[in-house]
Short mmCIF file of C-alpha atoms and ligand atoms in Angstrom, two decimals:
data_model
loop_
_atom_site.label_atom_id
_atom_site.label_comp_id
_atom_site.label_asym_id
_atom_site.label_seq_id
_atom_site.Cartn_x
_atom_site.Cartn_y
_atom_site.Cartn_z
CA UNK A 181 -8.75 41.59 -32.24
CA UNK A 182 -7.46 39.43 -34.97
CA UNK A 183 -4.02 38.46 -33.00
CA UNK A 184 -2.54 34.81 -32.25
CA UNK A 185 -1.43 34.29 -28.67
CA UNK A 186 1.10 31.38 -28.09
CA UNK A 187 2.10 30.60 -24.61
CA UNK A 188 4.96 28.19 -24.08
CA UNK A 189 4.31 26.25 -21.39
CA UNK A 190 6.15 22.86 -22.56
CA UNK A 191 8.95 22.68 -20.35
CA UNK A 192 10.08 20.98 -17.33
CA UNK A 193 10.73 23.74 -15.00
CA UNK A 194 13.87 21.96 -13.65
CA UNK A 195 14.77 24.78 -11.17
CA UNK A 196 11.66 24.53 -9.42
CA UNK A 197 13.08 21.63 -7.76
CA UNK A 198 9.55 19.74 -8.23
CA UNK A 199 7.65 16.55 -9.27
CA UNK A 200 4.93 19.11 -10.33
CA UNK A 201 5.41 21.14 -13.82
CA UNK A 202 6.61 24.11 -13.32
CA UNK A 203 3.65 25.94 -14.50
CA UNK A 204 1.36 24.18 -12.30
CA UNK A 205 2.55 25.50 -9.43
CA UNK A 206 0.12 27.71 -7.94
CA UNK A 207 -0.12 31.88 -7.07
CA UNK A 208 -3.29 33.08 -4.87
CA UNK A 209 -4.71 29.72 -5.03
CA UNK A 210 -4.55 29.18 -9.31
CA UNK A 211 -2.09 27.65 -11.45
CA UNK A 212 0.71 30.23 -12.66
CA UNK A 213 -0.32 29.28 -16.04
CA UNK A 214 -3.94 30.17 -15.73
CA UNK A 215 -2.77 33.72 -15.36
CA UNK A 216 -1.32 34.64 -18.60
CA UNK A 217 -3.96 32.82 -20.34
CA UNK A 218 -6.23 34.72 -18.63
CA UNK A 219 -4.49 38.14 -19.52
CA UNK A 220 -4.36 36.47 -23.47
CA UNK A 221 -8.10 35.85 -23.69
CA UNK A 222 -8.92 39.03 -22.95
CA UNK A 223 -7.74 40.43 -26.11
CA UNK A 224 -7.35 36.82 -28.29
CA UNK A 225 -9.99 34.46 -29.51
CA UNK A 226 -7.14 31.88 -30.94
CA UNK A 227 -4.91 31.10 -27.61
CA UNK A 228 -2.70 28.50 -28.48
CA UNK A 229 -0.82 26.60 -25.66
CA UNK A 230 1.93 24.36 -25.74
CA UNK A 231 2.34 22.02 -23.94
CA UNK A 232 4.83 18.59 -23.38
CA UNK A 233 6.09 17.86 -19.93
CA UNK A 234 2.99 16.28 -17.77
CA UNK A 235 0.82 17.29 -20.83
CA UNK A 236 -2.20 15.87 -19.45
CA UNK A 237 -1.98 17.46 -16.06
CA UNK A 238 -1.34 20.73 -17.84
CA UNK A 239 -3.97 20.75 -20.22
CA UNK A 240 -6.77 19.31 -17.37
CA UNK A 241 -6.18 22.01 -14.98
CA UNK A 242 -6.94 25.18 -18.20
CA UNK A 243 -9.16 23.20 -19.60
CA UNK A 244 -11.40 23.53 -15.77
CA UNK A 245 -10.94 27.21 -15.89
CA UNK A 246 -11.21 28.23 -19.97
CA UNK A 247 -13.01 26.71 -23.13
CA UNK A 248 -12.10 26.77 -26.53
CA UNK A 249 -8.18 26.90 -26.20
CA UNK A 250 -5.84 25.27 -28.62
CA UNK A 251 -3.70 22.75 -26.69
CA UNK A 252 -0.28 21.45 -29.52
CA UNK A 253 2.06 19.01 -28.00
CA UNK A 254 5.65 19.72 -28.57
CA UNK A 255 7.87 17.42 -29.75
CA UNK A 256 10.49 17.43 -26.71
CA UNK A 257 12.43 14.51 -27.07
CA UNK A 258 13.61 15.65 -30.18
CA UNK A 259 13.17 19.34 -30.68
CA UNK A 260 13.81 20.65 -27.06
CA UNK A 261 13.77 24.19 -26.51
CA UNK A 262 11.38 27.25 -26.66
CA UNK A 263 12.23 27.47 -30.87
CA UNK A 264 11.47 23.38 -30.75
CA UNK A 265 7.86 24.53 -29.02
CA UNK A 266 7.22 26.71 -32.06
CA UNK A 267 7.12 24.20 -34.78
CA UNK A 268 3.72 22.29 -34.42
CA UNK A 269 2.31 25.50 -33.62
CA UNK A 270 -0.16 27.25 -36.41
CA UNK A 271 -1.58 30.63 -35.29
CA UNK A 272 -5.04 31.65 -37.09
CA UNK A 273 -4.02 35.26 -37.33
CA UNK A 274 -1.21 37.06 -38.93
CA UNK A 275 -0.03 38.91 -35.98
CA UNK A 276 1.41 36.36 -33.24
CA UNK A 277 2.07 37.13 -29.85
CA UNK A 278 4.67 34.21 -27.94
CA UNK A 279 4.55 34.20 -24.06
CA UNK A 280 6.57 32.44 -21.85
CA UNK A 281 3.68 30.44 -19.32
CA UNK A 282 5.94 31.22 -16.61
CA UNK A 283 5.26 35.00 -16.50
CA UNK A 284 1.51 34.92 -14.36
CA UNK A 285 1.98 38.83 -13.55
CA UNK A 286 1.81 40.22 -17.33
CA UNK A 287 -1.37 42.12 -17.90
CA UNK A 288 -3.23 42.96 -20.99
CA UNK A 289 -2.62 46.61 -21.02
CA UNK A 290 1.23 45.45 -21.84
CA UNK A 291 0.80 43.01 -24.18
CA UNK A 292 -1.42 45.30 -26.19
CA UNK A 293 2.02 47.94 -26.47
CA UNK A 294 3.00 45.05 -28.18
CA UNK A 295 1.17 45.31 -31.06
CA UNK A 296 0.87 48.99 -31.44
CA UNK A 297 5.02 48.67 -33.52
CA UNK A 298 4.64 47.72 -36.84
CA UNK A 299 7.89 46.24 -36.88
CA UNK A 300 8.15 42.51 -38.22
CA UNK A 301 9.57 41.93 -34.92
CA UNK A 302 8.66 43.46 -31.59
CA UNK A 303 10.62 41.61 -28.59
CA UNK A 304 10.51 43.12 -25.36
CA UNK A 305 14.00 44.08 -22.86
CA UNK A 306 14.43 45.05 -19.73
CA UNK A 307 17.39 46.96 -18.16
CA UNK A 308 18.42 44.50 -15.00
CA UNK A 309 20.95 45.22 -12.31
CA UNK A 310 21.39 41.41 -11.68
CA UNK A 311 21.20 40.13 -15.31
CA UNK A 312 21.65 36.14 -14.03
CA UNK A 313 19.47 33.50 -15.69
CA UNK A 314 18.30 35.78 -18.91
CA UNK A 315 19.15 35.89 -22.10
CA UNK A 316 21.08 38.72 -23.09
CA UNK A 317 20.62 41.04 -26.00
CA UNK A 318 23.22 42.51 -27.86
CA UNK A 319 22.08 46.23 -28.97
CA UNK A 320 24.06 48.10 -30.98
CA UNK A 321 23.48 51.56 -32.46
CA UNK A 322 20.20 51.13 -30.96
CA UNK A 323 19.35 47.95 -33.33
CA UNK A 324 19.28 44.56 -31.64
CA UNK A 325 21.79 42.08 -33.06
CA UNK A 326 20.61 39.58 -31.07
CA UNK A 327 20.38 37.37 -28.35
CA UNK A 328 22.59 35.06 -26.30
CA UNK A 329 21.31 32.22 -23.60
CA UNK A 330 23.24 32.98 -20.58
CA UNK A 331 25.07 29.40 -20.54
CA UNK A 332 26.32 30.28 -24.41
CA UNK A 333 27.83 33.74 -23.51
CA UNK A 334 31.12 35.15 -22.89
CA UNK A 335 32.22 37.19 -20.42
CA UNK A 336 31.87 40.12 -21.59
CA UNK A 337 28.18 39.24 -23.08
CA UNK A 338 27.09 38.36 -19.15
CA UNK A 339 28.24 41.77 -18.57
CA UNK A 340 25.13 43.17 -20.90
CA UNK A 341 22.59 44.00 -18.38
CA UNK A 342 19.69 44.58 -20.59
CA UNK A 343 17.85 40.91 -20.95
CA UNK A 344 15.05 39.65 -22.97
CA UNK A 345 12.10 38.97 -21.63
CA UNK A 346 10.47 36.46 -23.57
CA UNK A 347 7.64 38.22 -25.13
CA UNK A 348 7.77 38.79 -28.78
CA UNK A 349 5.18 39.84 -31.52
CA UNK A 350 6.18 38.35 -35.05
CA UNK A 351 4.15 38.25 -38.42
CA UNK A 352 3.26 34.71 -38.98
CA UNK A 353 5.46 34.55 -41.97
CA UNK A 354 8.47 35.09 -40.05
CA UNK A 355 7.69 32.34 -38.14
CA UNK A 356 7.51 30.17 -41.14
CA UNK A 357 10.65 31.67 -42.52
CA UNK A 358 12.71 30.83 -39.74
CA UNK A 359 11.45 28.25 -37.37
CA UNK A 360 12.24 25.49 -39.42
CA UNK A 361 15.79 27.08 -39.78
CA UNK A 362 16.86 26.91 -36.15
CA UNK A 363 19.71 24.68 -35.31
CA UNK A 364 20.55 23.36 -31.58
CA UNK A 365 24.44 23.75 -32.10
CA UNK A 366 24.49 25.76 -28.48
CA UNK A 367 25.23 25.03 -24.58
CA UNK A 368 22.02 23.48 -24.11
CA UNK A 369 20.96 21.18 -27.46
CA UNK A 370 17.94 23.39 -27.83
CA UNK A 371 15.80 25.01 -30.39
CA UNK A 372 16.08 28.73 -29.21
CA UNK A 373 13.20 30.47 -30.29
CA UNK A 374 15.56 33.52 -29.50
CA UNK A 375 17.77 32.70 -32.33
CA UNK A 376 15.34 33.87 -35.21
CA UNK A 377 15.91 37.26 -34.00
CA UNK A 378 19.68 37.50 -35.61
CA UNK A 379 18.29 35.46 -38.65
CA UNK A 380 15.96 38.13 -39.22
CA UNK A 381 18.34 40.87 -38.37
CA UNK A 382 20.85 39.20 -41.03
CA UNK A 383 17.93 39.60 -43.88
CA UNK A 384 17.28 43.33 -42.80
CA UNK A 385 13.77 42.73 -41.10
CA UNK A 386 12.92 44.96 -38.70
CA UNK A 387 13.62 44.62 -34.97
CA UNK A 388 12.26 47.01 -32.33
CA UNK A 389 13.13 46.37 -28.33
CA UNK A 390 10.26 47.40 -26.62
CA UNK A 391 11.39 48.30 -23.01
CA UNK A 392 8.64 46.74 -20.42
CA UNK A 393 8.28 46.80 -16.88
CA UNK A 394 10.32 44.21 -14.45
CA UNK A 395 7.86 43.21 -12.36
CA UNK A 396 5.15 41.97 -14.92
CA UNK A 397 7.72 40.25 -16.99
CA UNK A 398 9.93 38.70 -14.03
CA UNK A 399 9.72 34.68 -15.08
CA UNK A 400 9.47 32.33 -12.72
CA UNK A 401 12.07 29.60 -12.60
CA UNK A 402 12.62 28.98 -8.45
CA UNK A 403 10.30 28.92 -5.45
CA UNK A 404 11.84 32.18 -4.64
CA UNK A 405 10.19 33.37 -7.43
CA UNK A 406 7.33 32.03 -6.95
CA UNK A 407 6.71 33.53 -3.68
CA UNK A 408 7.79 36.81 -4.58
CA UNK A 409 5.15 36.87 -7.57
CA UNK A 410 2.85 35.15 -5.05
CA UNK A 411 3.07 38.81 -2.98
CA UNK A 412 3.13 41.15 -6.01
CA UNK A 413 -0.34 39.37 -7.31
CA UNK A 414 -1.79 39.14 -3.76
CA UNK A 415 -0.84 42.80 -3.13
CA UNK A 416 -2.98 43.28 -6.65
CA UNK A 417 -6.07 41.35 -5.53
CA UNK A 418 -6.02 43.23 -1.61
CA UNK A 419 -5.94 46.54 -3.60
CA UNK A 420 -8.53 45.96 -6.57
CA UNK A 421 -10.97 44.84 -3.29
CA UNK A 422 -10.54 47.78 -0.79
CA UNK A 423 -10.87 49.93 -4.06
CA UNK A 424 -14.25 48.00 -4.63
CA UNK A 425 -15.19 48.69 -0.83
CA UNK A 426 -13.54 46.24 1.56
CA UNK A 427 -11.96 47.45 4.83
CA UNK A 428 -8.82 45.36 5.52
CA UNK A 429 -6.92 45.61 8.58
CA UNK A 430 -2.95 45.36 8.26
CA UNK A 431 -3.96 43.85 4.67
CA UNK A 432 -0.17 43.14 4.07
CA UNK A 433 -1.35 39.97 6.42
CA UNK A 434 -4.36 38.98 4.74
CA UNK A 435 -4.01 35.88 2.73
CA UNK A 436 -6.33 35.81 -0.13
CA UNK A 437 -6.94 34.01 -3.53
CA UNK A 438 -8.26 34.86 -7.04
CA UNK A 439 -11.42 33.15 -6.55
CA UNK A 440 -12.66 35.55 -3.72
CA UNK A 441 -15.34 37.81 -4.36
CA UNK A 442 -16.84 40.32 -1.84
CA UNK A 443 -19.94 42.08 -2.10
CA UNK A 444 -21.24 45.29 -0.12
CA UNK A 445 -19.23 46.71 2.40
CA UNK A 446 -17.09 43.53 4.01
CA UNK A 447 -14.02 43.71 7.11
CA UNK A 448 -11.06 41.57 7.07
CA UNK A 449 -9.15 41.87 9.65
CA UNK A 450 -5.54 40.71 10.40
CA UNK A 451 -4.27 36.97 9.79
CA UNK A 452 -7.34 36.28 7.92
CA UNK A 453 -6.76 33.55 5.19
CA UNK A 454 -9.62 33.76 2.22
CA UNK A 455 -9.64 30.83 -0.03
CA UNK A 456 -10.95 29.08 -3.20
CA UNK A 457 -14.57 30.30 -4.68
CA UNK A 458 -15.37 31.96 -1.86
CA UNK A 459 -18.00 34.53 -1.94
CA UNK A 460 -18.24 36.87 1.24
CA UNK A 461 -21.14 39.72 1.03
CA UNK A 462 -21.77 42.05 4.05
CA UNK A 463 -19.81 40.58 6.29
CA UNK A 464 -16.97 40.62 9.05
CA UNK A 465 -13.88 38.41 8.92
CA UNK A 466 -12.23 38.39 12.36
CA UNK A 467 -8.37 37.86 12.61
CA UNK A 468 -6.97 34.68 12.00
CA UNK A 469 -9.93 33.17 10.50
CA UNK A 470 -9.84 30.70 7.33
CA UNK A 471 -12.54 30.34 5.27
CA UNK A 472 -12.16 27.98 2.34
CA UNK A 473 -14.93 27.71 -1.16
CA UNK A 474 -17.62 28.85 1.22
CA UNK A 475 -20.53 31.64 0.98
CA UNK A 476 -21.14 34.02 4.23
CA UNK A 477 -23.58 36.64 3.97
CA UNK A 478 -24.83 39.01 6.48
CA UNK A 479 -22.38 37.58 9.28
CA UNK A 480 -19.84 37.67 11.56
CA UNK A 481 -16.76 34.74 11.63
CA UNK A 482 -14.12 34.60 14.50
CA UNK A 483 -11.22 35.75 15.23
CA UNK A 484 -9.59 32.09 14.81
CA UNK A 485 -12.63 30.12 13.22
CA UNK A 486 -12.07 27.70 10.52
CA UNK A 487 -14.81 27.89 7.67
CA UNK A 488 -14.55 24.63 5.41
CA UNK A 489 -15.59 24.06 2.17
CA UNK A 490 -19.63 24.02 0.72
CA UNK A 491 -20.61 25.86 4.18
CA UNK A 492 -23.24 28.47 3.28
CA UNK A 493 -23.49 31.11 6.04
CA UNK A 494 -26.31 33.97 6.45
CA UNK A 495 -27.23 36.17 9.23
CA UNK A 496 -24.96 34.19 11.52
CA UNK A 497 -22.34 34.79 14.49
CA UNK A 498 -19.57 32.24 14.41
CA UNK A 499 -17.40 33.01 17.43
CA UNK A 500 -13.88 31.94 18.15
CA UNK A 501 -12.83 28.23 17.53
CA UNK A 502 -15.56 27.17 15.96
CA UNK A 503 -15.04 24.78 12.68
CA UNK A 504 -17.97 24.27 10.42
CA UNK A 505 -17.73 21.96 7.21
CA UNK A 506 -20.15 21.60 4.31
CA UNK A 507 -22.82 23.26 6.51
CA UNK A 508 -26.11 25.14 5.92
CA UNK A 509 -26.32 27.81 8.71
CA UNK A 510 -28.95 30.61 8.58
CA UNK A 511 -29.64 33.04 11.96
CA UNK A 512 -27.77 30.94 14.01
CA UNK A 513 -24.97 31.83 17.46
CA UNK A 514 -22.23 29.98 17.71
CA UNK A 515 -20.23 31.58 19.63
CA UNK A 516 -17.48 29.35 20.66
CA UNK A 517 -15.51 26.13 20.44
CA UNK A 518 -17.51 24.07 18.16
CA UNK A 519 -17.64 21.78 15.68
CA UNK A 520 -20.26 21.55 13.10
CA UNK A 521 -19.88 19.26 9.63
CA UNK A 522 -22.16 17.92 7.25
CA UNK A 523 -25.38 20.02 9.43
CA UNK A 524 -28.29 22.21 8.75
CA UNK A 525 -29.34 24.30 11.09
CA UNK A 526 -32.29 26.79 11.13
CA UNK A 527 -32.85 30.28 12.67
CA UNK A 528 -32.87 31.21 16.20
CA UNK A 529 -30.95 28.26 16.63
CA UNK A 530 -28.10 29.23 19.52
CA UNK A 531 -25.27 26.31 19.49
CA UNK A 532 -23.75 25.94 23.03
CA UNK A 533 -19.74 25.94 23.83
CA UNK A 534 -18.56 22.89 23.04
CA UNK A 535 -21.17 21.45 20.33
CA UNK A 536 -19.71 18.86 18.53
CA UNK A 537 -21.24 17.21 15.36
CA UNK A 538 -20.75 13.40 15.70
CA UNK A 539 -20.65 13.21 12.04
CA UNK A 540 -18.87 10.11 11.12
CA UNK A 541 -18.43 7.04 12.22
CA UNK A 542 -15.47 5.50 10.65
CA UNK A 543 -16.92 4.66 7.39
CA UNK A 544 -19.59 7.03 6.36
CA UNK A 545 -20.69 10.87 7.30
CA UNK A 546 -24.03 11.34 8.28
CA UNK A 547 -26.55 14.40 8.08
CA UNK A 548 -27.07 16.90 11.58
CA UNK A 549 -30.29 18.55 10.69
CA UNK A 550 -31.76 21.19 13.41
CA UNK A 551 -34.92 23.00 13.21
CA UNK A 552 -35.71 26.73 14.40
CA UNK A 553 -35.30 28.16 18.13
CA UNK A 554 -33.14 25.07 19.46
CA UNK A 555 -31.29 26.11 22.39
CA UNK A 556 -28.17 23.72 22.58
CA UNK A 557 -26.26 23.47 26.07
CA UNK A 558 -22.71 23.26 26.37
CA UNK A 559 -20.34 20.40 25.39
CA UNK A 560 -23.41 18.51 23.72
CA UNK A 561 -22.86 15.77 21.51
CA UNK A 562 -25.10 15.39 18.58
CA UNK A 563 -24.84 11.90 17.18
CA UNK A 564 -25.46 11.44 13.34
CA UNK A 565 -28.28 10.99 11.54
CA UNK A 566 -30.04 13.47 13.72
CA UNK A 567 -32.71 15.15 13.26
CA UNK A 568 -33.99 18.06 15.79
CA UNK A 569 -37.13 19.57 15.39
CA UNK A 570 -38.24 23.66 16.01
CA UNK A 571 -38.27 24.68 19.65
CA UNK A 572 -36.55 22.00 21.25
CA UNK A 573 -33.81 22.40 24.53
CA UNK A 574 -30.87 20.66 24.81
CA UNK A 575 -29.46 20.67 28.64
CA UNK A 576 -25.42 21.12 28.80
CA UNK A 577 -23.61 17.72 28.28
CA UNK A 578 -26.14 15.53 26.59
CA UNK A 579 -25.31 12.74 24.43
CA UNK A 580 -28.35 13.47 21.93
CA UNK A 581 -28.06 9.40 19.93
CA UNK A 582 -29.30 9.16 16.22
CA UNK A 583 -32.71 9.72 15.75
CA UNK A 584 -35.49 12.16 15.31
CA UNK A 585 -36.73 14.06 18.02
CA UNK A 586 -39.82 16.09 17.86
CA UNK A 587 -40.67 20.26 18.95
CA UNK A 588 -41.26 20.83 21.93
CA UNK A 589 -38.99 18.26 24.17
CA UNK A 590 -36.24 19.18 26.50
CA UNK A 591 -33.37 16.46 25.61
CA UNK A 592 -31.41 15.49 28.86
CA UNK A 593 -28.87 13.20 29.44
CA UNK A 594 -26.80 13.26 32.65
CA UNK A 595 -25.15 10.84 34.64
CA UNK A 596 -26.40 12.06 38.57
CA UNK A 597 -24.15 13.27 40.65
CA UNK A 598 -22.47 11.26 43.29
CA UNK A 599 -21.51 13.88 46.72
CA UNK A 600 -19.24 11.78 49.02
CA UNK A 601 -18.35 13.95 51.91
CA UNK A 602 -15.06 14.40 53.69
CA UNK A 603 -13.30 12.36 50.61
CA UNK A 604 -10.56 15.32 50.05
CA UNK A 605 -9.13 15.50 53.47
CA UNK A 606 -8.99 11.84 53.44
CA UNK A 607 -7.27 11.22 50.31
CA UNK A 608 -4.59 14.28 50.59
CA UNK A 609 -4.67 14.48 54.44
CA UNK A 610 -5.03 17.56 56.60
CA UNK A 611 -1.47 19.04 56.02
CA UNK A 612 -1.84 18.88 52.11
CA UNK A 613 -0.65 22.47 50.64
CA UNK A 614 -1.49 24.37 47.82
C1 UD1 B 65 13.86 32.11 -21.90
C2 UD1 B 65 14.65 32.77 -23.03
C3 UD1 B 65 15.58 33.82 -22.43
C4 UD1 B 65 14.75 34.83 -21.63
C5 UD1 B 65 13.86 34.13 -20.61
C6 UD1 B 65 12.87 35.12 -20.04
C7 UD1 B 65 14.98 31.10 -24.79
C8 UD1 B 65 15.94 30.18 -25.43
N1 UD1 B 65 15.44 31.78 -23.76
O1 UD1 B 65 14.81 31.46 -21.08
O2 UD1 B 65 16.28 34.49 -23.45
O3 UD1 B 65 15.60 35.75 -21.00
O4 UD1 B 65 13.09 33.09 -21.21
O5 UD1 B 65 12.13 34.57 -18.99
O6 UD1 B 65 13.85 31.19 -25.23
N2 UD1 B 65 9.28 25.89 -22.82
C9 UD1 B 65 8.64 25.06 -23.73
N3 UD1 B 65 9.34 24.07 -24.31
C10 UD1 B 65 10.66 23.85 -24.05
C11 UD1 B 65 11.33 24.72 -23.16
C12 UD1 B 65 10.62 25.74 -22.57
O7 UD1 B 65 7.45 25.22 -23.96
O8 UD1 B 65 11.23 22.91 -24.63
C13 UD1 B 65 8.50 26.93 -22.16
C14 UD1 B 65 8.57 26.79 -20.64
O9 UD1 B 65 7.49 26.00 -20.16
C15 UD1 B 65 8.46 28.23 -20.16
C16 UD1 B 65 9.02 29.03 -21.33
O10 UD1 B 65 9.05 28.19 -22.45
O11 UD1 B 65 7.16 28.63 -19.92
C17 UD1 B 65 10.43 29.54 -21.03
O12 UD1 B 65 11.24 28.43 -20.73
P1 UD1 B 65 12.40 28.56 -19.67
O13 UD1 B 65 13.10 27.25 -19.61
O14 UD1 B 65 11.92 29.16 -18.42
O15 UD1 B 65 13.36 29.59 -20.46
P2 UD1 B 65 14.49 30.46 -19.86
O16 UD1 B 65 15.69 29.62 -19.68
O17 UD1 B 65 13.98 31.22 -18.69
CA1 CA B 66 11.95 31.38 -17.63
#
């Protein structure tokens, strides 16, 4: 489609209370801002973002999840403001759409409506009960007059409940007719981009309100905000998945980022936190497990294990407790209170209670690599580098020291036992009570 897409994402965010910029700040695991670029590229191939406060920051994180986006700097020090964002800005197309980068829950079905008016102007509303923090706009006779920042209104304009909400579609030559025009002779010593909608009214262009839904356009200024678009976005990703095929148990408490994909018929159960590129195919997530930028295939994980990232898990039963990190597991048990980093392990391989990767020692990690069929006993200790061959026992509490060890072996060490009779009576006495 040939359209322009500007997203504003210059400013400082000051109610977020933050050292981060504001649209940094992350929803289901990805920066707010990543969303509405997202939604833009879908129907744009000239996204333009602006960008000022903690430029570089801003423009590394997009430029790890998109290529070929237009990054202009704003010129904040001395043309604050979302008009001030405007000016550097020079859209391919004719038809230019401006976002605010604080809105991550628009989707591209609404921003087309946008360009269905032919109006020179198209600027979306929205009826509000609690109108605090927008922008009014002053209708009258169904026409929009125009718009008022909330800290440059009167009383009776903070009565008007219907707000902008800072998405607009201009022709590119109203833009150039007007941007340069804007004055910061208001509340805040800013550039309103808002205010070339009574300029245009004043030379009889047209203006048509387009009335759009709340909760895509609800910006996010506050942490409060941030966490209630955090739920409306997971709710959207829990949804789109069970639709695909994924059971979820009490999904309202399911945890889970834009990265995740599932494939074939997957459970989550309750508690469950899913996050970063995580892929999870045939599988069952038990309650309260995390899994973080992992793979899992053909498995079962938990209730209450902790899957780190760069683990790749197939065919495998991970029982509760049980940590792995930046493993390789295929066909393997282990069942219960373990912990496995930096390891490969092979099939048939049954990990004991208790297993415990030594896999650093204060400086550097080291590798755990086991072979096929290894039958590890309880509360081992598997110092790294080790290597373990196919078909090889471990008896319960060994120390297993760096080293290869070849198929075939049992590996056994155990202090013996000491038995010295009579010791309890003597050291409580006979009378001692339970
Ligand atoms: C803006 C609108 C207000 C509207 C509201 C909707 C103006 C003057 N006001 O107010 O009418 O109701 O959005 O959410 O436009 N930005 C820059 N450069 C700047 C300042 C802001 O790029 O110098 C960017 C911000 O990063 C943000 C967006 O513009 O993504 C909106 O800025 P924000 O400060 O949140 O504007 P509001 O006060 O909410
Ligand atoms: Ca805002």
């Amino acid at each position: 489609m040939s359209l322009s897409i500007v997203i504003l994402a210059a400013g400082k965010g000051s109610r977020m209370k933050s050292p981060k910029a504001k649209v940094l700040h992350e929803i289901c695991g990805r920066e707010m801002l990543y969303y509405s670029i997202k939604a833009a590229r879908e129907i744009s191939d000239d996204v333009i973002v602006v960008v000022a406060h903690q430029k570089e920051a801003v423009t590394a994180a997009m430029e790890k999840h998109f290529t070929g986006l237009t990054f202009v700097t704003q010129d904040a020090d001395n043309f604050p403001g979302t008009g001030g964002a405007m000016m550097g800005v020079k859209p391919r197309y004719d038809d230019v759409l401006v976002l605010n980068g604080d809105m991550p829950l628009i989707k591209r079905s609404s921003i087309e409506k946008f360009l269905a008016n032919p109006a020179d102007i198209v600027m979306s509303v929205i009826p509000l009960d609690n109108p605090s923090g927008y922008g009014r706009v002053v209708i009258e006779n169904n026409s929009v007059l125009r718009i008022v920042e909330e800290k440059d209104a009167t009383d009776t304009e903070k009565a008007i409940n219907t707000v902008n909400a800072g998405v607009y579609a201009f022709k590119h030559h109203v833009l150039q007719t007007y941007i340069p025009r804007l004055s910061n002779a208001n509340a805040q010593g800013e550039y309103y981009l808002t205010d070339v909608i009574e300029m245009a009214r004043n030379d009889a262009l047209s203006i048509a309100p387009l009335y759009v839904e709340e909760v895509e356009f609800k910006g996010v200024n506050s942490k409060n905000d941030l966490a209630g678009a955090e739920m409306i976005m997971m709710d959207r990703l829990r949804r789109l998945w069970m639709d695909a095929g994924v059971i979820m148990q009490l999904p309202e408490t399911i945890y889970i980022e834009e990265g995740v994909r599932f494939e074939g018929e997957c459970i989550v159960e309750n508690g469950a936190r899913l996050c970063g590129n995580t892929l999870i195919a045939h599988s069952h997530i038990k309650a309260h497990s995390v899994i973080e930028e992992s793979i899992i295939r053909d498995s079962d994980i938990g209730p209450m294990a902790h899957i780190r990232p760069s683990s790749v898990i197939t065919g495998t039963h991970i029982g509760n407790f049980v940590e792995v990190k930046k493993s390789t597991l295929t066909e393997v048990k282990a069942g219960h209170l373990s912990y496995l980093g930096d390891a490969v392990i092979d099939s048939g391989t049954n990990i004991g209670a208790g297993t415990i990767t030594c896999n650093y020692d204060g400086i550097k990690k080291y590798q755990t690599i086991i072979g096929k069929n290894v039958f590890i006993g309880s509360d081992t200790q598997l110092v790294a580098p080790v290597e373990i061959a196919d078909n090889v026992m471990i008896a319960a509490g060994t120390t297993v020291t760096a080293g290869k060890y070849e198929s075939g072996l049992l590996i056994l060490s155990r202090t013996p036992i000491k038995k010295i009779s009579g010791f309890f009576t003597r050291f409580f006495g006979k009378g001692k009570e339970c």
